mmCIF file of C-alpha atoms in Angstrom:
data_model
loop_
_atom_site.group_PDB
_atom_site.id
_atom_site.type_symbol
_atom_site.label_atom_id
_atom_site.label_comp_id
_atom_site.label_asym_id
_atom_site.label_seq_id
_atom_site.Cartn_x
_atom_site.Cartn_y
_atom_site.Cartn_z
ATOM 1 C CA MET A 409 25.377 13.940 11.575
ATOM 2 C CA LEU A 410 25.878 11.030 13.838
ATOM 3 C CA LEU A 411 25.190 7.740 11.911
ATOM 4 C CA ARG A 412 24.861 4.542 13.768
ATOM 5 C CA ILE A 413 24.722 0.830 12.386
ATOM 6 C CA ASP A 414 22.898 -1.881 14.463
ATOM 7 C CA PRO A 415 24.552 -5.199 13.801
ATOM 8 C CA ARG A 416 21.548 -6.883 15.351
ATOM 9 C CA SER A 417 19.130 -5.323 12.944
ATOM 10 C CA PRO A 418 17.665 -7.779 10.205
ATOM 11 C CA ASP A 419 18.084 -4.773 7.674
ATOM 12 C CA PRO A 420 21.219 -4.835 5.644
ATOM 13 C CA VAL A 421 23.757 -2.285 6.723
ATOM 14 C CA PHE A 422 23.516 -0.254 3.341
ATOM 15 C CA GLU A 423 19.721 0.078 4.010
ATOM 16 C CA GLN A 424 20.172 1.313 7.518
ATOM 17 C CA LEU A 425 22.560 3.909 6.394
ATOM 18 C CA ALA A 426 20.497 5.045 3.380
ATOM 19 C CA PHE A 427 17.348 5.183 5.757
ATOM 20 C CA GLN A 428 19.262 7.248 8.340
ATOM 21 C CA VAL A 429 20.348 9.793 5.904
ATOM 22 C CA LYS A 430 16.665 10.051 4.417
ATOM 23 C CA GLN A 431 15.789 10.519 8.179
ATOM 24 C CA PHE A 432 18.098 13.395 8.644
ATOM 25 C CA VAL A 433 17.010 15.221 5.648
ATOM 26 C CA ALA A 434 13.342 14.573 6.574
ATOM 27 C CA GLU A 435 13.858 15.953 9.922
ATOM 28 C CA GLY A 436 15.925 18.960 8.609
ATOM 29 C CA ALA A 437 19.292 17.974 10.248
ATOM 30 C CA LEU A 438 20.558 17.780 6.609
ATOM 31 C CA ALA A 439 19.505 20.583 4.248
ATOM 32 C CA PRO A 440 19.672 20.738 0.406
ATOM 33 C CA GLY A 441 23.226 21.330 -0.538
ATOM 34 C CA ASP A 442 24.742 19.973 2.480
ATOM 35 C CA LYS A 443 27.805 17.720 1.757
ATOM 36 C CA LEU A 444 27.961 14.220 3.107
ATOM 37 C CA PRO A 445 31.144 13.000 4.367
ATOM 38 C CA SER A 446 33.482 10.801 1.818
ATOM 39 C CA VAL A 447 33.014 7.241 1.339
ATOM 40 C CA ARG A 448 36.435 6.596 3.176
ATOM 41 C CA GLU A 449 35.319 8.853 6.153
ATOM 42 C CA LEU A 450 31.940 6.907 6.548
ATOM 43 C CA ALA A 451 33.552 3.703 6.278
ATOM 44 C CA ARG A 452 36.149 4.431 8.787
ATOM 45 C CA GLU A 453 33.817 6.225 11.127
ATOM 46 C CA LEU A 454 31.151 3.341 11.120
ATOM 47 C CA ALA A 455 33.902 0.539 10.771
ATOM 48 C CA ILE A 456 32.238 -0.878 7.571
ATOM 49 C CA ASN A 457 33.245 -1.870 4.075
ATOM 50 C CA PRO A 458 33.741 1.232 1.633
ATOM 51 C CA ASN A 459 31.661 -0.901 -0.830
ATOM 52 C CA THR A 460 28.659 -0.936 1.742
ATOM 53 C CA VAL A 461 28.750 2.941 1.860
ATOM 54 C CA VAL A 462 28.864 3.061 -1.686
ATOM 55 C CA ARG A 463 25.779 1.009 -2.124
ATOM 56 C CA ALA A 464 24.045 3.255 0.188
ATOM 57 C CA LEU A 465 24.989 6.332 -1.735
ATOM 58 C CA GLU A 466 23.820 4.567 -4.837
ATOM 59 C CA THR A 467 20.343 3.995 -3.217
ATOM 60 C CA LEU A 468 20.249 7.461 -2.128
ATOM 61 C CA GLU A 469 20.976 8.800 -5.443
ATOM 62 C CA ARG A 470 18.638 6.541 -7.244
ATOM 63 C CA ASP A 471 15.960 7.699 -4.746
ATOM 64 C CA GLY A 472 16.815 11.321 -5.466
ATOM 65 C CA VAL A 473 17.847 12.255 -2.070
ATOM 66 C CA ILE A 474 21.454 13.104 -2.832
ATOM 67 C CA LEU A 475 23.520 14.227 -5.907
ATOM 68 C CA ARG A 476 26.818 12.895 -6.767
ATOM 69 C CA ARG A 477 29.175 15.490 -8.366
ATOM 70 C CA GLN A 478 32.475 14.067 -9.653
ATOM 71 C CA GLY A 479 35.479 15.086 -7.767
ATOM 72 C CA ALA A 480 33.183 16.950 -5.267
ATOM 73 C CA GLY A 481 31.430 14.509 -3.328
ATOM 74 C CA CYS A 482 27.869 13.763 -2.453
ATOM 75 C CA PHE A 483 25.210 16.560 -1.654
ATOM 76 C CA VAL A 484 21.673 16.550 -0.399
ATOM 77 C CA ALA A 485 19.424 17.169 -3.277
ATOM 78 C CA GLU A 486 16.648 19.685 -3.458
ATOM 79 C CA ARG A 487 13.469 18.329 -1.901
ATOM 80 C CA GLY A 488 11.079 16.751 -4.437
ATOM 81 C CA SER A 489 11.497 14.101 -6.774
ATOM 82 C CA ASP A 490 11.883 13.460 -10.382
ATOM 83 C CA LEU A 491 9.779 10.180 -10.173
ATOM 84 C CA ALA A 492 6.474 10.320 -12.040
ATOM 85 C CA GLU A 493 3.452 11.070 -9.573
ATOM 86 C CA ARG A 494 2.313 7.450 -10.357
ATOM 87 C CA GLU A 495 5.250 5.661 -9.133
ATOM 88 C CA ARG A 496 5.581 8.216 -6.064
ATOM 89 C CA ARG A 497 2.116 6.929 -5.159
ATOM 90 C CA ARG A 498 2.873 3.169 -5.525
ATOM 91 C CA ARG A 499 6.085 3.785 -3.510
ATOM 92 C CA LEU A 500 4.094 5.498 -0.846
ATOM 93 C CA ASP A 501 1.532 2.755 -0.692
ATOM 94 C CA GLN A 502 4.457 0.208 -0.241
ATOM 95 C CA LEU A 503 5.463 2.011 2.711
ATOM 96 C CA VAL A 504 2.101 2.652 4.382
ATOM 97 C CA ASN A 505 0.855 -0.908 3.822
ATOM 98 C CA PRO A 506 3.017 -2.917 6.142
ATOM 99 C CA ALA A 507 2.691 -0.228 8.942
ATOM 100 C CA LEU A 508 -1.155 -0.514 8.652
ATOM 101 C CA THR A 509 -1.122 -4.303 8.543
ATOM 102 C CA GLU A 510 0.919 -4.340 11.891
ATOM 103 C CA ALA A 511 -1.223 -1.830 13.370
ATOM 104 C CA PHE A 512 -4.400 -4.057 12.596
ATOM 105 C CA HIS A 513 -2.643 -7.151 14.080
ATOM 106 C CA LEU A 514 -1.763 -5.101 17.148
ATOM 107 C CA GLY A 515 -5.550 -4.188 17.611
ATOM 108 C CA TYR A 516 -5.391 -0.521 16.745
ATOM 109 C CA ASP A 517 -8.568 1.002 14.863
ATOM 110 C CA PRO A 518 -8.158 3.628 12.207
ATOM 111 C CA SER A 519 -8.452 6.614 14.536
ATOM 112 C CA ASP A 520 -5.336 5.180 16.481
ATOM 113 C CA VAL A 521 -3.457 4.919 13.255
ATOM 114 C CA ARG A 522 -4.382 8.459 11.986
ATOM 115 C CA ALA A 523 -3.392 9.972 15.605
ATOM 116 C CA ALA A 524 -0.229 8.070 15.568
ATOM 117 C CA LEU A 525 0.472 9.629 12.009
ATOM 118 C CA GLU A 526 -0.480 13.106 12.803
ATOM 119 C CA ARG A 527 1.849 12.917 16.028
ATOM 120 C CA ARG A 528 4.912 11.801 13.596
ATOM 121 C CA LEU A 529 4.018 14.427 11.113
ATOM 122 C CA ASP A 530 3.849 17.044 13.867
ATOM 123 C CA THR A 531 7.222 15.876 15.241
ATOM 124 C CA LEU A 532 8.802 16.219 11.771
ATOM 125 C CA GLU A 533 7.238 19.646 11.198
ATOM 126 C CA THR A 534 8.445 21.112 14.440
ATOM 127 C CA LYS A 535 11.942 19.680 13.852
ATOM 128 C CA THR A 536 12.099 21.146 10.317
ATOM 129 C CA ARG A 537 10.919 24.598 11.466
ATOM 130 C CA ARG A 538 13.565 24.771 14.185
ATOM 131 C CA GLN A 539 16.302 23.821 11.594
ATOM 132 C CA ARG A 540 15.525 26.880 9.423
#
């Protein structure tokens, strides 16, 4: 797992870190049960404050991506979410709305957006199959 922090990104470092872990899980590079490096290891490797790593891990735990086991570390959780269906849909809408708005302002029509989404889903499915 090769995590990278972009100091020029407008996104906070902890969000960059959390998103990359989520992306590795979605692509199958991290599987349920895989152990993440320790806070100290990640902080040293990325040259960031350990508190930033802790904040990213708290975000991942809150989102159900990882499980923390006292004294053992952090592990990738089983796929799925404990969130209620209504909350999951609300979060999905929050993720999709900005992308659709940007696509509209870039001049894309709904068929272009669907095609882009299908391409990305195909890529994720292919990566996931290869990891198994």
